[in-house]
Amino acid sequence: MDLKKIMAELEAKNPAQPLYLQAAKEVLETIADFVNEHPKYDKYAIVERILEPERIVKFKVTWVDDKGQIQVNRGYRVQHNMAIGPYKGGLRFHKSVTEDTMKFLAFEQTFKNSLTTLPMGGGKGGSDFDPTGKSDGEVMRFCQSFMTELQKYIGPETDVPAGDIGVGGREIGFMYGQYKRLRGEHVGVLTGKGLEWGGSLIRPEATGFGAVYFLEGMLAEKKDQLKGKRVTLSGFGNVAWGAALKLEELGAKVVAISGPDGYILDEDGITGEKIAYMDELNQTRNNVVAPFAQKYPSAKFFPGKKVWEAKADIAIPCAIQNELDEQDAKLLIQNGVKYVVETSNMGCTAEAVTALQKAKVAFAPGKAANAGGVATSGLEMSQNSMKLAWSREEVDEKLNAIMNSIHANCVKYGKEKDGYINYVKGANIAGFIKVAEAMIAQGIAY
Ligand code: GLU
């Protein structure tokens, strides 16, 4: 493959889509040598084909707010690649959502889902609807309107959405109820459902748990251990919450968390009821972490500052794309951070990743480290198909096994001559192979 030519064409075809171009470039740069060693991928134009989403649905979502005013938002579903299974991926409700955001996330999801070992293709959707400060009634009316259109394009064997930023149990419930009303069927069309109506145990914690299981693999690779390590997390959503729970259980010390308004440093450690409070804050959807310091005297709030300035051994970004830039990466290196587990999707800029890798910091990319969420969604789909529910232990054991397998695959394809593991390269190659082989086997279908 001619990397320069492909990138130039991609840039010309996707103007003003910097996120998509960033995600594509990162993958192309790391798989180029591998693709060139296997001429069949060029023969079948796999790279060119994988870069083009199979379908993009963009629609209007009209709803009425509490003041009786009519609001208009945009809804999206990018059905990126169905080679290995039904489209699968979350829905994001956030003011920053554009077609570019959706495209980059769906592209990433295809590789991530391939890594999980489960039969799931890649998709992503969402809206520029901002849940901050909205009432339950407003969120319900929005979700119902959103699903009224989306239901035309999804189904348990075609496309199975789930949560992401701004979409949790409440939103999944409202959307599921509307799907059921319109279609008259109770099927596994969404994941992240409530336990009483087809959801899976561990799904809310899964992304965070999975990231920590992946981190355990990274530590073991360096004959290191988690116990006693200082950890900084960004974000206080589902993902950071799940990670904090597992980190505490395994003896690490979370000293800092953050929100869009600044960060919280708590030298006593963020444990027990403080972790429960993280979830409580998240449920308010006010998008501020500051109240944490009012509630806990040991916690200090640093308004407007990024959490990466706190001393730590391990940093786990769990917020949003490009939250950690080159300057932050340099700060982490300076502060002695040895492991960075990117748990947000494309949480680090390309320059940040390069800086970390140059300094030989162990760096896990989001598509590997955060795959536990969608993997557990895959397990929810299996349980829905079988019409039964597994125990907590069963789900957790399967999640752990999946994360170990992803880690092993990253090592297999990412180990460099000097022993450093390029997890980005490993994840991209391993994710690519499965999708590429399926596409070749299925003829020139997409
Ligand atoms: N939004 C999550 C992700 O980025 C989960 C998707 C899912 O469960 O389908 O992978």
mmCIF file of C-alpha atoms and ligand atoms in Angstrom, residues 77 87-92 105 108-109 112-113 120 123-124 160-165 167 191-192 203 207 239 343-345 366 370-378 380-381, ligand 1:
data_model
loop_
_atom_site.group_PDB
_atom_site.id
_atom_site.type_symbol
_atom_site.label_atom_id
_atom_site.label_comp_id
_atom_site.label_asym_id
_atom_site.label_seq_id
_atom_site.Cartn_x
_atom_site.Cartn_y
_atom_site.Cartn_z
ATOM 1 C CA ARG A 77 -25.526 6.323 12.925
ATOM 2 C CA TYR A 87 -22.726 -3.379 13.476
ATOM 3 C CA LYS A 88 -22.047 -2.745 17.153
ATOM 4 C CA GLY A 89 -21.091 0.379 19.035
ATOM 5 C CA GLY A 90 -22.348 3.055 21.355
ATOM 6 C CA LEU A 91 -24.422 6.190 21.054
ATOM 7 C CA ARG A 92 -22.872 9.451 22.242
ATOM 8 C CA LEU A 105 -15.461 6.448 16.567
ATOM 9 C CA GLU A 108 -12.032 2.727 15.838
ATOM 10 C CA GLN A 109 -14.909 0.492 16.890
ATOM 11 C CA LYS A 112 -11.765 -2.718 18.721
ATOM 12 C CA ASN A 113 -14.630 -5.130 18.204
ATOM 13 C CA MET A 120 -19.264 -7.858 16.191
ATOM 14 C CA GLY A 123 -20.686 1.189 14.225
ATOM 15 C CA LYS A 124 -21.287 4.339 16.224
ATOM 16 C CA VAL A 160 -26.976 -3.094 18.113
ATOM 17 C CA PRO A 161 -26.290 0.314 19.694
ATOM 18 C CA ALA A 162 -25.316 0.872 23.351
ATOM 19 C CA GLY A 163 -24.182 3.695 25.601
ATOM 20 C CA ASP A 164 -21.246 6.074 25.410
ATOM 21 C CA ILE A 165 -20.678 9.601 26.757
ATOM 22 C CA VAL A 167 -25.884 7.755 27.310
ATOM 23 C CA THR A 191 -27.024 -3.348 25.158
ATOM 24 C CA GLY A 192 -26.490 -1.739 28.530
ATOM 25 C CA ARG A 203 -21.873 -4.167 31.975
ATOM 26 C CA THR A 207 -14.990 -0.745 30.528
ATOM 27 C CA VAL A 239 -15.520 4.315 32.868
ATOM 28 C CA THR A 343 -9.349 4.318 28.180
ATOM 29 C CA SER A 344 -11.169 7.111 26.371
ATOM 30 C CA ASN A 345 -11.484 6.622 22.620
ATOM 31 C CA GLY A 366 -8.109 2.963 23.683
ATOM 32 C CA ASN A 370 -11.331 0.044 26.622
ATOM 33 C CA ALA A 371 -12.606 -2.962 24.666
ATOM 34 C CA GLY A 372 -13.999 -4.524 27.841
ATOM 35 C CA GLY A 373 -17.138 -2.392 27.561
ATOM 36 C CA VAL A 374 -18.154 -3.528 24.126
ATOM 37 C CA ALA A 375 -16.927 -7.060 24.879
ATOM 38 C CA THR A 376 -19.389 -7.243 27.755
ATOM 39 C CA SER A 377 -22.038 -5.847 25.428
ATOM 40 C CA GLY A 378 -21.199 -8.818 23.212
ATOM 41 C CA GLU A 380 -25.081 -9.363 26.818
ATOM 42 C CA MET A 381 -26.029 -10.158 23.208
HETATM 43 N N1 GLU B 1 -19.267 3.076 23.777
HETATM 44 C C1 GLU B 1 -18.459 1.942 24.135
HETATM 45 C C2 GLU B 1 -17.241 1.896 23.268
HETATM 46 O O1 GLU B 1 -16.709 2.927 22.898
HETATM 47 C C3 GLU B 1 -19.264 0.658 24.211
HETATM 48 C C4 GLU B 1 -19.983 0.266 22.966
HETATM 49 C C5 GLU B 1 -20.916 -0.936 23.120
HETATM 50 O O2 GLU B 1 -21.049 -1.467 24.203
HETATM 51 O O3 GLU B 1 -21.492 -1.305 22.091
HETATM 52 O O4 GLU B 1 -16.710 0.860 22.945
#
